[in-house]
XYZ file of N, CA and C in Angstrom:
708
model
N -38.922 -1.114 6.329
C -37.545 -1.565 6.517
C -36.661 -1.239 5.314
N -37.023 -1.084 3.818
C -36.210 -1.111 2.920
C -35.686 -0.022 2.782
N -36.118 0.958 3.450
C -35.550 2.521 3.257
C -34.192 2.930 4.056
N -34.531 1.628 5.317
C -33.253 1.738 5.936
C -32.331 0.857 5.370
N -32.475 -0.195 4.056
C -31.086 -0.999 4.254
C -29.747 -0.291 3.543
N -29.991 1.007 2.519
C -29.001 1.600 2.309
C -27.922 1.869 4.050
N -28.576 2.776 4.329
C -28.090 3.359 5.818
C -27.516 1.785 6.486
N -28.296 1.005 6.514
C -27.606 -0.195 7.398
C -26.110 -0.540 6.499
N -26.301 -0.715 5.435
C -25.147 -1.927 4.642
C -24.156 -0.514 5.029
N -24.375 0.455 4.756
C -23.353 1.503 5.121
C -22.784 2.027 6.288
N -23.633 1.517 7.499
C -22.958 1.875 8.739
C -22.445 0.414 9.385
N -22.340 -1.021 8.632
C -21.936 -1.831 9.347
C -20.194 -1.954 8.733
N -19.708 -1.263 7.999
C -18.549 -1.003 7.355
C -17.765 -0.373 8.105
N -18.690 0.954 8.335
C -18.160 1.786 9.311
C -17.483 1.826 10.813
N -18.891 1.149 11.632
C -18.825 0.441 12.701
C -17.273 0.049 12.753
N -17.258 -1.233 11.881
C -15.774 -2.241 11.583
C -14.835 -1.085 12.040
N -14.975 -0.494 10.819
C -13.735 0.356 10.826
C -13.409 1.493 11.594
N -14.359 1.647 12.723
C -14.001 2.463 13.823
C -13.278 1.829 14.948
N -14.382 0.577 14.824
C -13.922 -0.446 16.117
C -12.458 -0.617 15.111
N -11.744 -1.030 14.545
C -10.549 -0.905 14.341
C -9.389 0.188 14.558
N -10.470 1.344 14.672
C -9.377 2.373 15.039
C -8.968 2.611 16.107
N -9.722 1.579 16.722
C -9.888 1.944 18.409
C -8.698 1.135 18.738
N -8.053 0.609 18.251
C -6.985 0.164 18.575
C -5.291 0.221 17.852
N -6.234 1.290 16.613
C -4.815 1.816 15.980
C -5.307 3.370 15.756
N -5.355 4.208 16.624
C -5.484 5.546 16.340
C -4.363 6.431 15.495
N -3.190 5.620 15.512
C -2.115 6.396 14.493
C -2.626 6.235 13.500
N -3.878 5.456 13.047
C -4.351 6.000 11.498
C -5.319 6.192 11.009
N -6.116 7.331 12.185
C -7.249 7.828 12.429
C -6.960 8.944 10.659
N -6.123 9.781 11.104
C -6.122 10.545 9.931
C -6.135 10.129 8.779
N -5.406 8.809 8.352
C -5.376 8.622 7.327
C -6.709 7.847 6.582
N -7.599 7.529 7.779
C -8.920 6.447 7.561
C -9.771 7.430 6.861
N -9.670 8.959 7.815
C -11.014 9.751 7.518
C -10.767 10.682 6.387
N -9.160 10.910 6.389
C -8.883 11.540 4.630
C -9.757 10.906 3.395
N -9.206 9.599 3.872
C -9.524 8.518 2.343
C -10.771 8.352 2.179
N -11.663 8.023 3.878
C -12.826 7.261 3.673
C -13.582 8.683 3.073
N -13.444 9.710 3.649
C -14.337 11.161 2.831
C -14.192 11.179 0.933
N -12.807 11.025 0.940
C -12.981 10.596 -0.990
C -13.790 9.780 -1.191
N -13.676 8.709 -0.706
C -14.618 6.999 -0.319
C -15.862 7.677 -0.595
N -16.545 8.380 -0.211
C -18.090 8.889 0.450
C -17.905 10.058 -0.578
N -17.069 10.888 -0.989
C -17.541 11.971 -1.976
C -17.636 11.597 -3.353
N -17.027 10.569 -3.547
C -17.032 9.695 -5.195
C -18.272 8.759 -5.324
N -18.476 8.487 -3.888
C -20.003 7.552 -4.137
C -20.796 8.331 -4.392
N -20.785 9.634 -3.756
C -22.552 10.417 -3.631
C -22.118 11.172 -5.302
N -21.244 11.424 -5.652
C -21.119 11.875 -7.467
C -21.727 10.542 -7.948
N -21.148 10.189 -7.958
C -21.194 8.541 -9.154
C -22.572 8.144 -8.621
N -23.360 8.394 -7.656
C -24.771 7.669 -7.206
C -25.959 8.079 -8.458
N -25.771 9.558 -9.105
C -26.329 9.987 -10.134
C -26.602 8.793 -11.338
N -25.226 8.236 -11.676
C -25.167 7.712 -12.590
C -25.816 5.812 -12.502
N -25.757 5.528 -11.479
C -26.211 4.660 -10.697
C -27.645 3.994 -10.531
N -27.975 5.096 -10.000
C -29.469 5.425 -10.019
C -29.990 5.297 -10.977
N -29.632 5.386 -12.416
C -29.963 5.597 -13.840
C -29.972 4.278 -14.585
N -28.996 3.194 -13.883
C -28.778 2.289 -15.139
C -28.197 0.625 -13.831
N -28.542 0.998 -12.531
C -28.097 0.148 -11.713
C -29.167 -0.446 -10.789
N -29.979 0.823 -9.873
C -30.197 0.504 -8.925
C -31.456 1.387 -8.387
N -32.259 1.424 -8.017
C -33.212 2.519 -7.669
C -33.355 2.582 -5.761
N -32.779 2.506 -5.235
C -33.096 2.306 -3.828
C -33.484 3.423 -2.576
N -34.371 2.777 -1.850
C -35.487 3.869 -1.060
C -34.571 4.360 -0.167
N -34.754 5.630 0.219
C -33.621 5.926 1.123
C -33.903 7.132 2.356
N -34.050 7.267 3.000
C -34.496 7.908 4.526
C -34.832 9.242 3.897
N -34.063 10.463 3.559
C -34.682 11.593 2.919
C -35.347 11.765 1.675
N -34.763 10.532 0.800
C -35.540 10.435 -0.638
C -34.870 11.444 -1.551
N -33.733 11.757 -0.984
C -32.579 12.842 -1.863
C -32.009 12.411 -3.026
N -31.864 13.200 -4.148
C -31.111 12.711 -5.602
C -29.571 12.088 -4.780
N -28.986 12.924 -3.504
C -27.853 12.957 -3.503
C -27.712 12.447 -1.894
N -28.237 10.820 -1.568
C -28.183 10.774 -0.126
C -27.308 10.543 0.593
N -27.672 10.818 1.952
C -26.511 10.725 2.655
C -26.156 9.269 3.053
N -26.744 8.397 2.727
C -26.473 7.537 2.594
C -25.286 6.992 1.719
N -25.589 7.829 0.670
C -23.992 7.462 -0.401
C -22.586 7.580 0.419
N -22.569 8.460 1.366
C -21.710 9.000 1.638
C -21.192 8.126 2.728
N -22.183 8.145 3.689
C -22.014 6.841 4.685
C -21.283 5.756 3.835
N -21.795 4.913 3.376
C -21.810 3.645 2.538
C -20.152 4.123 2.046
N -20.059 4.622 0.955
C -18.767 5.076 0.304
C -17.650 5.058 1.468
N -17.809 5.991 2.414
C -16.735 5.926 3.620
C -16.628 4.793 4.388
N -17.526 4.084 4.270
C -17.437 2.558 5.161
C -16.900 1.613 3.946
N -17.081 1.908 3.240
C -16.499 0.530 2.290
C -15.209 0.951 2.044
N -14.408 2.389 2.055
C -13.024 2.450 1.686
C -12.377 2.313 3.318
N -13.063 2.777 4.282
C -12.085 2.493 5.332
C -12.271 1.258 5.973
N -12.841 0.426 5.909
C -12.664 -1.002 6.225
C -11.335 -1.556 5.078
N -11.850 -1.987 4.210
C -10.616 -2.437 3.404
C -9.013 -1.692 3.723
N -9.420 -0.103 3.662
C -7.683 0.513 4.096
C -7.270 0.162 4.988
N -7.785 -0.229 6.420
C -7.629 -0.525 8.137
C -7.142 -1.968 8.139
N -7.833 -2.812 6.752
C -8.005 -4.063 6.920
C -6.597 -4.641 6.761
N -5.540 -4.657 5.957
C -4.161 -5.173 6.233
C -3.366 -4.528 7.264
N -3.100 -3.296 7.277
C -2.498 -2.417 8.599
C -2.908 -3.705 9.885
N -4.490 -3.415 10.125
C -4.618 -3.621 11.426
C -4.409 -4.967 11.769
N -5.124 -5.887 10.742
C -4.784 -7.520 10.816
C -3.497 -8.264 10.745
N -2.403 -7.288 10.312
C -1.353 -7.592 10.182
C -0.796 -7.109 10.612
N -0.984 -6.196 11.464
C 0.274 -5.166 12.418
C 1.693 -4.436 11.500
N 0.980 -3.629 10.211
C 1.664 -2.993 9.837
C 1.258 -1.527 9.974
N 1.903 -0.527 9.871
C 1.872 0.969 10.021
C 2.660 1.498 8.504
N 2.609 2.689 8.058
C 3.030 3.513 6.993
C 4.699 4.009 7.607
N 5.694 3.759 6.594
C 6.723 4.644 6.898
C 7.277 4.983 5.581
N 8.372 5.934 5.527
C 8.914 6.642 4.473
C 9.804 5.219 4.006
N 10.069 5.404 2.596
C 10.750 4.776 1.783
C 11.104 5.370 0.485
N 11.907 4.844 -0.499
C 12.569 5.042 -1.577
C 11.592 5.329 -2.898
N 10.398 4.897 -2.557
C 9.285 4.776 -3.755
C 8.571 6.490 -4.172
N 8.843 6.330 -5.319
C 8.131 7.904 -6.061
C 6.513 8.204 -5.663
N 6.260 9.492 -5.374
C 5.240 10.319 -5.258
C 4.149 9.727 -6.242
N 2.748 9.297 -5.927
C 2.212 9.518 -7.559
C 1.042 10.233 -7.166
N 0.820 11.777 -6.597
C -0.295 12.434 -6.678
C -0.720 12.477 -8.058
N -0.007 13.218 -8.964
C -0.317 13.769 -10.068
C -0.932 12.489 -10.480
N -0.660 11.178 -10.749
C -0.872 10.184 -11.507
C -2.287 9.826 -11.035
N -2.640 10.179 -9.249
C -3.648 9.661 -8.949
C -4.312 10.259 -9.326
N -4.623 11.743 -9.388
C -5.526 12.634 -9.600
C -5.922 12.655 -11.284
N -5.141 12.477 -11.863
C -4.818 12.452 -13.226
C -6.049 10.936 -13.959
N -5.476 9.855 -12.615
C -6.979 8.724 -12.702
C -8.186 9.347 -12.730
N -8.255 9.832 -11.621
C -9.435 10.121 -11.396
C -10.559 11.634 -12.056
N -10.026 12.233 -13.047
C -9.871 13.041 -13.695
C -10.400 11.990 -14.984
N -9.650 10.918 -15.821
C -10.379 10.392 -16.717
C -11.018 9.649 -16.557
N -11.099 8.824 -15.110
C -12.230 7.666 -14.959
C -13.231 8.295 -15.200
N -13.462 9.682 -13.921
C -14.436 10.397 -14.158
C -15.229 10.900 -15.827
N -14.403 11.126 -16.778
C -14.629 11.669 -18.052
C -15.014 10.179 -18.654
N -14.399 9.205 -18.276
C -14.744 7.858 -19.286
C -15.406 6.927 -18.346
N -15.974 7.459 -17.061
C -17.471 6.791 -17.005
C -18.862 7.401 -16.695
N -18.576 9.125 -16.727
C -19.738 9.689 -17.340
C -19.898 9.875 -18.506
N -19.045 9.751 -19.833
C -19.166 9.722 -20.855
C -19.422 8.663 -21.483
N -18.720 7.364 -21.060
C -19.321 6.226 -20.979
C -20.658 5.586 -20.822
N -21.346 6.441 -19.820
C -22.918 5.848 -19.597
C -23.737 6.962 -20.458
N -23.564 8.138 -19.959
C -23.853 9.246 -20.846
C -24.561 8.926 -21.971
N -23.193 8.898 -22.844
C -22.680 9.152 -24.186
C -22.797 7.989 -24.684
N -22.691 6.844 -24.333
C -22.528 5.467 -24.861
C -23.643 4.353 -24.409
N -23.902 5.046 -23.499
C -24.871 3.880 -22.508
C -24.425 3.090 -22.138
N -23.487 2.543 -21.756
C -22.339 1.923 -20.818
C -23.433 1.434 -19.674
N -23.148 0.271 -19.208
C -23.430 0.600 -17.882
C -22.689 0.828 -16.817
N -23.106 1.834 -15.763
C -22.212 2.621 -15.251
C -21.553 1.897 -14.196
N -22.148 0.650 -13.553
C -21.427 -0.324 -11.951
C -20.715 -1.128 -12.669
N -20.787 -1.695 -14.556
C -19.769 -2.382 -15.165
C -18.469 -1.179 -15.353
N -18.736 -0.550 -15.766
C -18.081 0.681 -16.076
C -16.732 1.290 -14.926
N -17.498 1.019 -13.585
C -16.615 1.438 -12.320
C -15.690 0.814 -11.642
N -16.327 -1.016 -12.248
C -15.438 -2.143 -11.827
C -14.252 -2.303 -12.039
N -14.418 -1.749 -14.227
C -13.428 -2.190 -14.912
C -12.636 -1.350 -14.795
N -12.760 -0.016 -14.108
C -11.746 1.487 -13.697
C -10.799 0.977 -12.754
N -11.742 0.701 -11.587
C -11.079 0.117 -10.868
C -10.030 -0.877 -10.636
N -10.306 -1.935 -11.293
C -9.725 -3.220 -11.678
C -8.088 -2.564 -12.415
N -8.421 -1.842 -13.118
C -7.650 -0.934 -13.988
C -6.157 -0.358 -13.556
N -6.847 0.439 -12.734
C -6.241 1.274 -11.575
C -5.385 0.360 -10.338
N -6.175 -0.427 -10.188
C -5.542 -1.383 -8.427
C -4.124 -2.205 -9.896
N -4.797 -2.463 -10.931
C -3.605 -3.334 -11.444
C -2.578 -2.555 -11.419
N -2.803 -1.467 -12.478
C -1.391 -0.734 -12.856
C -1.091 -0.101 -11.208
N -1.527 0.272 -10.544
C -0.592 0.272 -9.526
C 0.193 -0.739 -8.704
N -0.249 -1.829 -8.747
C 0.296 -3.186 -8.166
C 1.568 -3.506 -9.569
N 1.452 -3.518 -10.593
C 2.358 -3.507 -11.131
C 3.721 -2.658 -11.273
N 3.513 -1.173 -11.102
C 4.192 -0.605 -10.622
C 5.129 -0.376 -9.536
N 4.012 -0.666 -7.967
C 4.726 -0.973 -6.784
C 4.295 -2.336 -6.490
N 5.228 -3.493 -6.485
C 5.090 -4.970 -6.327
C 4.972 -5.200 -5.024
N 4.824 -4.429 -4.085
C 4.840 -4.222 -2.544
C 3.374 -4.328 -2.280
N 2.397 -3.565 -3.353
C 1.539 -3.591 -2.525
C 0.683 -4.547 -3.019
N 1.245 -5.838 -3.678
C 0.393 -6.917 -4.468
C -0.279 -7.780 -3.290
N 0.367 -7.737 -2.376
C 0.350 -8.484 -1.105
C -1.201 -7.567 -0.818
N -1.162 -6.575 0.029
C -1.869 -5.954 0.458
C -3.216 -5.910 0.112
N -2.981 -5.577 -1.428
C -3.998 -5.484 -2.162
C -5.121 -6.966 -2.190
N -4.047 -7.838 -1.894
C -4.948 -9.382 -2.455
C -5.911 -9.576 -0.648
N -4.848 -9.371 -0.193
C -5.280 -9.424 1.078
C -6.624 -8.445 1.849
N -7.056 -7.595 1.545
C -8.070 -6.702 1.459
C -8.732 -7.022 0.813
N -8.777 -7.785 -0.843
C -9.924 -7.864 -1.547
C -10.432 -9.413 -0.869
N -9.721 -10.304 -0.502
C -10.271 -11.451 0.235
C -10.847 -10.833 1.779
N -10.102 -10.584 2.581
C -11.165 -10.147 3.626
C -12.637 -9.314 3.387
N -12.243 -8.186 2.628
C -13.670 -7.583 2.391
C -14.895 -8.169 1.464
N -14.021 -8.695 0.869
C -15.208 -10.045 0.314
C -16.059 -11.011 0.791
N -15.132 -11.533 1.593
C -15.471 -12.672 2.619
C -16.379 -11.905 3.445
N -16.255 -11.009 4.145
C -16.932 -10.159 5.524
C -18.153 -9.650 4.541
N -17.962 -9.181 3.055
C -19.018 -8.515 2.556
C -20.303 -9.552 2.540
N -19.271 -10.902 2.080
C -20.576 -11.711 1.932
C -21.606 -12.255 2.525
N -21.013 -12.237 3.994
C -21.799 -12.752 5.491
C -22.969 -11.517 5.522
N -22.651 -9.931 5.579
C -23.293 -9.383 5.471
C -24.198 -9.179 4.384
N -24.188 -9.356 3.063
C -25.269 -9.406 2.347
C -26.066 -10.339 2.627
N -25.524 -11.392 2.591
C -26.558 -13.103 3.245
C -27.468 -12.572 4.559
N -27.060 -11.837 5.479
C -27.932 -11.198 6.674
C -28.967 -10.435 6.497
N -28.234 -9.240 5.511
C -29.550 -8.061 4.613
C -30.022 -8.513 3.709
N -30.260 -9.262 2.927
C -30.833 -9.865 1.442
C -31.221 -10.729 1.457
N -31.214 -11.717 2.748
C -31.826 -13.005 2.885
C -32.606 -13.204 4.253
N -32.242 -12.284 5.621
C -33.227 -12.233 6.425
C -34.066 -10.610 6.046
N -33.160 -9.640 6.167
C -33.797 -8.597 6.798
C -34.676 -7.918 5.451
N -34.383 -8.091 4.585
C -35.187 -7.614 3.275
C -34.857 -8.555 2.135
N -35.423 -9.809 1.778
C -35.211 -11.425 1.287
C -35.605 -10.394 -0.176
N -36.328 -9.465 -0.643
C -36.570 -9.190 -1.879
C -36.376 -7.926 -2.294
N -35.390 -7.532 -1.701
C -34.762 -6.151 -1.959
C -34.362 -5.877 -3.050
N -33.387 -6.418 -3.599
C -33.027 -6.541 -5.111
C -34.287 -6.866 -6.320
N -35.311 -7.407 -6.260
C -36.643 -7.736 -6.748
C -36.841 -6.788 -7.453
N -36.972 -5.561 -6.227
C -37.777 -4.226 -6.070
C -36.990 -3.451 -6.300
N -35.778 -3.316 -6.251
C -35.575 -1.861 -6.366
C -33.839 -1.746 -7.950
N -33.368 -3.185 -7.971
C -32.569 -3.593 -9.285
C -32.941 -3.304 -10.127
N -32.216 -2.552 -11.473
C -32.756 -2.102 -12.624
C -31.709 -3.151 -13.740
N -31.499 -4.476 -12.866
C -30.444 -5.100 -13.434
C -31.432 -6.539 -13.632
N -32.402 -6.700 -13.147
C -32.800 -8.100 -12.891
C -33.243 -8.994 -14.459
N -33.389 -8.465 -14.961
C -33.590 -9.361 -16.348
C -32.718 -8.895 -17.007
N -31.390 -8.445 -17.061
C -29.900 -8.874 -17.902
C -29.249 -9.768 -17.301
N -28.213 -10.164 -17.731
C -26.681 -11.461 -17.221
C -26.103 -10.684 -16.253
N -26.336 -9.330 -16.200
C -25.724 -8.444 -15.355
C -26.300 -8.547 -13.954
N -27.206 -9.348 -13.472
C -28.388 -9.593 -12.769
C -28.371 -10.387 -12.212
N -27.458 -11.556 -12.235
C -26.962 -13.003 -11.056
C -27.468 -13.223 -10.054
N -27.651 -13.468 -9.043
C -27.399 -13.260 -8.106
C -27.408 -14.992 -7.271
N -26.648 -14.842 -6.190
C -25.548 -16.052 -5.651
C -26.421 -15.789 -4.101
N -26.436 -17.322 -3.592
C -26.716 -17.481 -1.592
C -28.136 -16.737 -1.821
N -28.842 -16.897 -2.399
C -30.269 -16.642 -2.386
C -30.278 -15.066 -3.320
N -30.418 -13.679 -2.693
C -30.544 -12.505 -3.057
C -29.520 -11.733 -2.985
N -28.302 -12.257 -3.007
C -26.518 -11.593 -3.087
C -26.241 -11.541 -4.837
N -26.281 -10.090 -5.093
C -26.382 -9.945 -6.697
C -24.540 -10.110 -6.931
N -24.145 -10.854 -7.503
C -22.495 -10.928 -8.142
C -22.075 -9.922 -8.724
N -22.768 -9.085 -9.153
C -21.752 -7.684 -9.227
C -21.917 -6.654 -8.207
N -22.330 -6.698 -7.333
C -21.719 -6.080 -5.809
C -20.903 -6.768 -5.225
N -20.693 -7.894 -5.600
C -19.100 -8.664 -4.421
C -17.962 -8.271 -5.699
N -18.341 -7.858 -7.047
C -17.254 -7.969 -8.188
C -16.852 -6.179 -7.846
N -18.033 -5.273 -7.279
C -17.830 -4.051 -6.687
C -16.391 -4.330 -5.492
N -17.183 -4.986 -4.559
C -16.433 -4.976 -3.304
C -14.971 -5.414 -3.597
N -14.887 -6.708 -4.821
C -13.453 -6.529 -4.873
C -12.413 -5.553 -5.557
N -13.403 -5.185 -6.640
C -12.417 -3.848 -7.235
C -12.522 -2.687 -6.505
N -13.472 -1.777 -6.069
C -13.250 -1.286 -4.459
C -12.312 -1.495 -3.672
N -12.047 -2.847 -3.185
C -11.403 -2.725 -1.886
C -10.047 -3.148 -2.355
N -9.257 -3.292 -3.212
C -7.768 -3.306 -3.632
C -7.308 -1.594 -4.287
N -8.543 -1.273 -4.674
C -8.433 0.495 -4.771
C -8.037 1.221 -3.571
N -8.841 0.751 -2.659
C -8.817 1.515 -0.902
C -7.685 1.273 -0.328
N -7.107 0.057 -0.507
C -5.607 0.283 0.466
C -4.269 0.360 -0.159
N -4.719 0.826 -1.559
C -3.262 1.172 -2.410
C -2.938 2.343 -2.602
N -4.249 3.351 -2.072
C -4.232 4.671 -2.419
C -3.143 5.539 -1.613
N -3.184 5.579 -0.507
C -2.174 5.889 0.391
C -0.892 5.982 0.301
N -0.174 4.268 0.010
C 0.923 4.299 -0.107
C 1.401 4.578 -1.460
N 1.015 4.321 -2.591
C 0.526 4.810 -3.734
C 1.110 6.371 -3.973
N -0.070 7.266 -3.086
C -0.185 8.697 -3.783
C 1.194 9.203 -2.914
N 1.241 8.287 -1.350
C 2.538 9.004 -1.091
C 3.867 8.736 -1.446
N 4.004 7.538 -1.678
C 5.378 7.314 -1.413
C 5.600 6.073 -0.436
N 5.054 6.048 0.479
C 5.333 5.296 1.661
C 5.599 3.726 1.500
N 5.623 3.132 2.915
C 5.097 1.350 2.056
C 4.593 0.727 3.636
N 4.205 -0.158 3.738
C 3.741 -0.896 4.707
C 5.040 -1.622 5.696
N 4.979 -1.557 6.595
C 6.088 -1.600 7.904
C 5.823 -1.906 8.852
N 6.422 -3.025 9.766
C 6.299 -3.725 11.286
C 5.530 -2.099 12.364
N 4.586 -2.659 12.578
C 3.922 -1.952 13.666
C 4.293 -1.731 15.318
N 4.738 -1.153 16.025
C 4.813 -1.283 17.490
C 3.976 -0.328 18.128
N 3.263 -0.689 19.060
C 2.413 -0.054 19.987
C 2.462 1.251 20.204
N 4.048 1.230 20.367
C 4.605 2.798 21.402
C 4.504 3.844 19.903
N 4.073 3.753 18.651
C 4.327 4.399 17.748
C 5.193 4.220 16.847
N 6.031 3.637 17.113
C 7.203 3.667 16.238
C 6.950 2.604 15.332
N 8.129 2.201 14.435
C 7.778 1.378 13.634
C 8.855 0.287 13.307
N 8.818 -0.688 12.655
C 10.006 -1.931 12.855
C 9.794 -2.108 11.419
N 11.425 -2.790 10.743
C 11.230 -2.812 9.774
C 10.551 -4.298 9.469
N 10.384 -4.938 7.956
C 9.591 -6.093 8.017
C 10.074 -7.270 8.073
């Protein structure tokens, strides 16, 4: 069973966030843009992971599984789907500046200062990704005060939903998963809460998931807007 719980925790994200699209397909494109960054930044960063986090069994036994990728795309498109859809907002144009350059420009030194970080410093690399994150969701919420809302609102749902699901995988379906395969269990870094729910994967899920639904309106410009069925959009 333990080889599958990567693949599971990663396709019950997914699931969510399909069954959500199924009822907002106007943001099919924008789910599978993001959630593929979602899934191509996990299976990079899984290297570093693997090294100083986590050792976990995984269906091909690949340095680079596909599991990362799964997992990564289910955890950014649940959280992105998650205010839109629960709240019946949609994306429209507004007055707010472009920030590609700025995003890419993040992700360009996170990348340099948290492989150089674990690397070079021995950092550890899931403290390391939190505090990027955390980083990143701020200064953009400070910047656009629009999406403070959004942001809070995603990191409480995906938290909440994350936690039911770890309590399911970590306490019925594999009670000693973390035991076996944590390279965290005898540091402070090593908690763990509700029996076998380690506290820095829900401290993941929240800096994660205020990352995932700021990116969008963020890199474009856009902002969050009254939803109507027929496509169109209402203001708020």
């Amino acid at each position: 069973m333990d080889k599958y719980i990567y693949l599971i925790g990663g396709l019950l994200p997914t699931f969510v966030a399909f069954g959500m699209l199924w009822f907002r397909r106007d943001l099919l494109k924008i789910a599978l843009v993001y959630g593929s960054i979602g899934g191509a930044i996990l299976m990079i960063t899984e290297f570093l992971y693997t090294r100083d986090y986590w050792s976990p069994p995984t269906i091909l036994g690949s340095r680079f599984p596909v599991e990362s990728f799964i997992f990564g795309f289910g955890i950014t498109t649940f959280p992105l789907l998650s205010y839109p859809v629960m709240r019946g907002k949609t994306f429209a144009s507004s007055g707010h500046q472009r920030h590609l350059n700025l995003y890419l420009l993040f992700l360009v030194v996170a990348a340099g200062v948290l492989f150089g970080g674990s690397l070079g410093l021995g950092a550890n690399s899931i403290l390391l990704s939190i505090i990027l994150l955390a980083v990143f969701t701020t200064t953009v919420c400070l910047m656009r005060r629009d999406l403070t809302m959004p942001a809070i609102f995603a990191v409480i749902v995906t938290t909440a939903i994350s936690l039911v699901g770890y309590v399911l995988i970590f306490d019925v379906l594999s009670p000693h998963f973390w035991d076996k395969y944590s390279l965290l269990n005898h540091s402070r870094l090593g908690v763990k809460i509700l029996g076998d729910v380690p506290v820095i994967e829900i401290l993941c899920y929240v800096a994660w998931s205020g990352f995932a639904v700021t990116q969008h309106p963020f890199i474009s410009g856009e902002r969050f807007t009254g939803w109507v069925k027929d496509g169109g959009s209402a203001s708020r």
